[in-house]
C-alpha positions as a Markdown table, in Angstrom:
| # | Residue | x | y | z |
|---|---|---|---|---|
| 1 | Met | -48.4 | 4.6 | -2.8 |
| 2 | Pro | -45.8 | 1.5 | -3.8 |
| 3 | Ser | -42.7 | 0.9 | -1.9 |
| 4 | Ala | -39.5 | 0.8 | -4.0 |
| 5 | Glu | -37.9 | -2.3 | -4.6 |
| 6 | Pro | -35.4 | -3.5 | -2.2 |
| 7 | Ser | -31.9 | -3.0 | -3.3 |
| 8 | Leu | -30.2 | -5.6 | -5.2 |
| 9 | Ala | -27.6 | -6.7 | -2.6 |
| 10 | Phe | -30.8 | -7.6 | -0.1 |
| 11 | Arg | -32.4 | -9.6 | -3.0 |
| 12 | Leu | -29.4 | -11.5 | -3.7 |
| 13 | Leu | -28.2 | -12.8 | -0.3 |
| 14 | Asp | -30.3 | -11.4 | 2.5 |
| 15 | Val | -33.8 | -12.5 | 1.4 |
| 16 | His | -32.9 | -16.2 | 1.1 |
| 17 | Val | -31.3 | -16.0 | 4.5 |
| 18 | Ile | -34.5 | -14.4 | 6.0 |
| 19 | His | -36.6 | -17.1 | 3.9 |
| 20 | Gly | -35.4 | -20.0 | 5.7 |
| 21 | Arg | -32.5 | -21.0 | 2.9 |
| 22 | Ala | -29.4 | -20.2 | 5.1 |
| 23 | Asp | -28.0 | -23.5 | 4.3 |
| 24 | Asp | -29.0 | -24.1 | 0.9 |
| 25 | Arg | -26.2 | -23.9 | -1.8 |
| 26 | Ala | -25.6 | -20.5 | -3.2 |
| 27 | Val | -22.3 | -21.2 | -5.4 |
| 28 | Gln | -21.2 | -24.5 | -6.7 |
| 29 | His | -18.0 | -24.7 | -8.2 |
| 30 | Pro | -14.7 | -27.2 | -7.9 |
| 31 | Asp | -12.9 | -24.4 | -5.9 |
| 32 | Leu | -15.6 | -22.7 | -3.8 |
| 33 | Thr | -19.0 | -24.0 | -2.3 |
| 34 | Arg | -20.9 | -21.9 | 0.0 |
| 35 | Ser | -24.4 | -21.6 | 1.4 |
| 36 | Phe | -26.3 | -18.7 | 1.2 |
| 37 | Ala | -25.6 | -17.6 | 4.6 |
| 38 | Glu | -21.7 | -18.1 | 4.3 |
| 39 | Leu | -21.7 | -15.9 | 1.2 |
| 40 | Leu | -23.9 | -13.3 | 3.1 |
| 41 | His | -21.1 | -13.4 | 5.8 |
| 42 | Glu | -18.2 | -13.2 | 3.8 |
| 43 | Ser | -19.4 | -10.5 | 1.4 |
| 44 | Ala | -20.8 | -8.3 | 4.1 |
| 45 | Ser | -17.6 | -8.8 | 6.1 |
| 46 | Leu | -15.6 | -7.9 | 3.1 |
| 47 | Ala | -17.6 | -4.7 | 2.4 |
| 48 | Gly | -16.9 | -3.7 | 5.9 |
| 49 | Gly | -13.3 | -4.3 | 5.3 |
| 50 | Leu | -13.4 | -2.4 | 2.1 |
| 51 | Arg | -15.9 | 0.9 | 3.3 |
| 52 | Met | -13.0 | 0.9 | 6.3 |
| 53 | Met | -10.3 | 1.5 | 3.5 |
| 54 | Gly | -12.6 | 4.1 | 1.8 |
| 55 | Leu | -14.7 | 2.4 | -0.9 |
| 56 | Gly | -18.3 | 3.6 | -1.1 |
| 57 | Pro | -21.2 | 4.2 | -3.3 |
| 58 | Glu | -20.4 | 4.9 | -7.1 |
| 59 | Asp | -16.8 | 4.2 | -6.4 |
| 60 | Val | -15.1 | 1.8 | -9.3 |
| 61 | Leu | -13.1 | -1.2 | -8.3 |
| 62 | Val | -10.8 | -2.9 | -10.6 |
| 63 | Leu | -10.9 | -6.8 | -10.2 |
| 64 | Arg | -7.7 | -8.7 | -11.5 |
| 65 | Ser | -7.6 | -11.9 | -9.5 |
| 66 | Pro | -7.9 | -15.6 | -11.0 |
| 67 | Ser | -9.2 | -16.5 | -7.8 |
| 68 | Val | -13.1 | -17.7 | -7.8 |
| 69 | Gln | -13.6 | -17.0 | -4.6 |
| 70 | Val | -12.0 | -13.3 | -4.5 |
| 71 | Arg | -14.2 | -12.5 | -7.8 |
| 72 | Val | -17.4 | -14.0 | -6.1 |
| 73 | Val | -17.0 | -12.3 | -2.9 |
| 74 | Thr | -15.6 | -9.1 | -4.1 |
| 75 | Val | -18.4 | -8.7 | -6.6 |
| 76 | Leu | -20.8 | -9.1 | -4.2 |
| 77 | Ala | -19.5 | -7.3 | -1.4 |
| 78 | Cys | -19.0 | -3.8 | -3.8 |
| 79 | Ile | -22.8 | -4.5 | -4.6 |
| 80 | Arg | -23.5 | -4.1 | -0.9 |
| 81 | Leu | -21.3 | -0.8 | -0.7 |
| 82 | Gly | -23.5 | 0.0 | -4.2 |
| 83 | Ala | -20.0 | 0.3 | -5.7 |
| 84 | His | -19.1 | -0.7 | -9.2 |
| 85 | Val | -16.6 | -3.8 | -10.2 |
| 86 | Glu | -14.5 | -3.3 | -13.6 |
| 87 | Asp | -12.2 | -5.5 | -15.7 |
| 88 | Asp | -10.4 | -2.2 | -16.2 |
| 89 | Ala | -10.7 | 1.5 | -15.7 |
| 90 | Val | -8.9 | 4.7 | -16.2 |
| 91 | Ser | -8.7 | 6.0 | -12.6 |
| 92 | Pro | -10.3 | 3.3 | -10.2 |
| 93 | His | -11.0 | 4.1 | -6.6 |
| 94 | Ala | -9.3 | 0.5 | -5.7 |
| 95 | Val | -7.9 | -2.3 | -7.6 |
| 96 | Val | -8.0 | -6.2 | -6.2 |
| 97 | Glu | -5.1 | -8.3 | -7.9 |
| 98 | Gly | -2.9 | -11.0 | -7.5 |
| 99 | Asp | -3.1 | -14.4 | -6.0 |
| 100 | Pro | -3.1 | -14.1 | -2.9 |
| 101 | Ala | -5.2 | -11.0 | -3.6 |
| 102 | Gln | -4.3 | -7.5 | -2.7 |
| 103 | Val | -6.4 | -4.7 | -2.2 |
| 104 | Val | -5.0 | -1.4 | -3.4 |
| 105 | Leu | -6.8 | 1.9 | -2.7 |
| 106 | Gly | -4.6 | 4.9 | -3.1 |
| 107 | Asp | -1.3 | 4.7 | -1.5 |
| 108 | Ala | -2.7 | 1.8 | 1.1 |
| 109 | Ala | -2.3 | -1.9 | 0.5 |
| 110 | Glu | -4.0 | -4.6 | 2.1 |
| 111 | Ser | -4.1 | -8.3 | 1.9 |
| 112 | Trp | -8.0 | -9.3 | 0.8 |
| 113 | Ala | -7.9 | -12.1 | 3.6 |
| 114 | Val | -6.8 | -9.4 | 6.4 |
| 115 | Leu | -9.8 | -7.3 | 4.9 |
| 116 | Leu | -12.5 | -10.2 | 5.1 |
| 117 | Lys | -11.3 | -10.5 | 8.7 |
| 118 | Ala | -11.1 | -7.0 | 9.7 |
| 119 | Gly | -14.6 | -6.1 | 8.4 |
| 120 | Arg | -16.1 | -9.1 | 10.5 |
| 121 | Gly | -16.2 | -6.5 | 13.3 |
| 122 | Asp | -18.4 | -4.1 | 11.2 |
| 123 | Pro | -20.1 | -5.6 | 8.4 |
| 124 | Ala | -21.9 | -3.6 | 5.6 |
| 125 | Glu | -25.3 | -4.0 | 5.4 |
| 126 | Ala | -27.4 | -4.0 | 2.3 |
| 127 | Ala | -28.7 | -0.7 | 1.4 |
| 128 | Pro | -32.8 | -0.2 | 1.5 |
| 129 | Thr | -32.9 | 0.5 | -2.2 |
| 130 | Asp | -30.2 | 1.0 | -5.2 |
| 131 | Pro | -30.2 | 4.4 | -7.1 |
| 132 | Pro | -31.5 | 4.7 | -10.5 |
| 133 | Gly | -30.2 | 2.2 | -12.9 |
| 134 | Tyr | -27.7 | 0.7 | -10.5 |
| 135 | Ala | -29.3 | -2.7 | -10.2 |
| 136 | Ala | -29.4 | -3.2 | -14.2 |
| 137 | Arg | -26.3 | -2.1 | -15.1 |
| 138 | Val | -24.8 | -4.5 | -12.2 |
| 139 | Ala | -27.1 | -7.3 | -13.2 |
| 140 | Glu | -26.3 | -6.9 | -16.8 |
| 141 | Gln | -22.4 | -6.6 | -16.2 |
| 142 | His | -22.3 | -9.9 | -13.5 |
| 143 | Ala | -25.3 | -11.7 | -15.1 |
| 144 | Asp | -23.4 | -14.9 | -14.0 |
| 145 | Leu | -23.5 | -14.2 | -10.4 |
| 146 | Val | -26.9 | -12.1 | -10.3 |
| 147 | Glu | -29.1 | -14.1 | -12.3 |
| 148 | Pro | -28.9 | -17.3 | -10.5 |
| 149 | Leu | -28.8 | -15.7 | -6.9 |
| 150 | Leu | -32.0 | -13.5 | -7.7 |
| 151 | Ala | -33.7 | -16.9 | -9.0 |
| 152 | Gly | -32.6 | -18.7 | -5.7 |
| 153 | Arg | -30.3 | -21.1 | -7.6 |
| 154 | Pro | -26.7 | -21.8 | -7.0 |
| 155 | Val | -24.2 | -19.9 | -9.1 |
| 156 | Ser | -22.5 | -22.6 | -11.0 |
| 157 | Leu | -19.2 | -21.0 | -12.8 |
| 158 | Pro | -17.0 | -22.7 | -15.2 |
| 159 | Arg | -13.8 | -24.1 | -14.2 |
């Protein structure tokens, strides 16, 4: 019996690090340059921080930040948690907004940078598999990040 496909989070970053491409460029942008290992570390750390605040699978996070780093790392962190990132939602579980970015979840608010650092103590690992339809939905919604990373190419975002 064939095994289930590994999770999207695992295929986006972890697999490249495991296969010896840790130092290869994963993101190339005038405001952000990261290797696969650096992006894995940051997204897993932020996912750990978001998880500490209560964000989990199937939760919705609204992202309203002009920062390229905040967008890239937040989307990848949410994928690690199985959460969804939207530009707008009626009742999101969390909102990331501003520059410098703040994360608001319920009555709690915390600096994005502080959550990134706090999550380093308990980074989120990639789930073994995704729920049905999750990977396809996220891949379509965030194709500019997902497609190149799945192919092992660096993400090249417009300025």
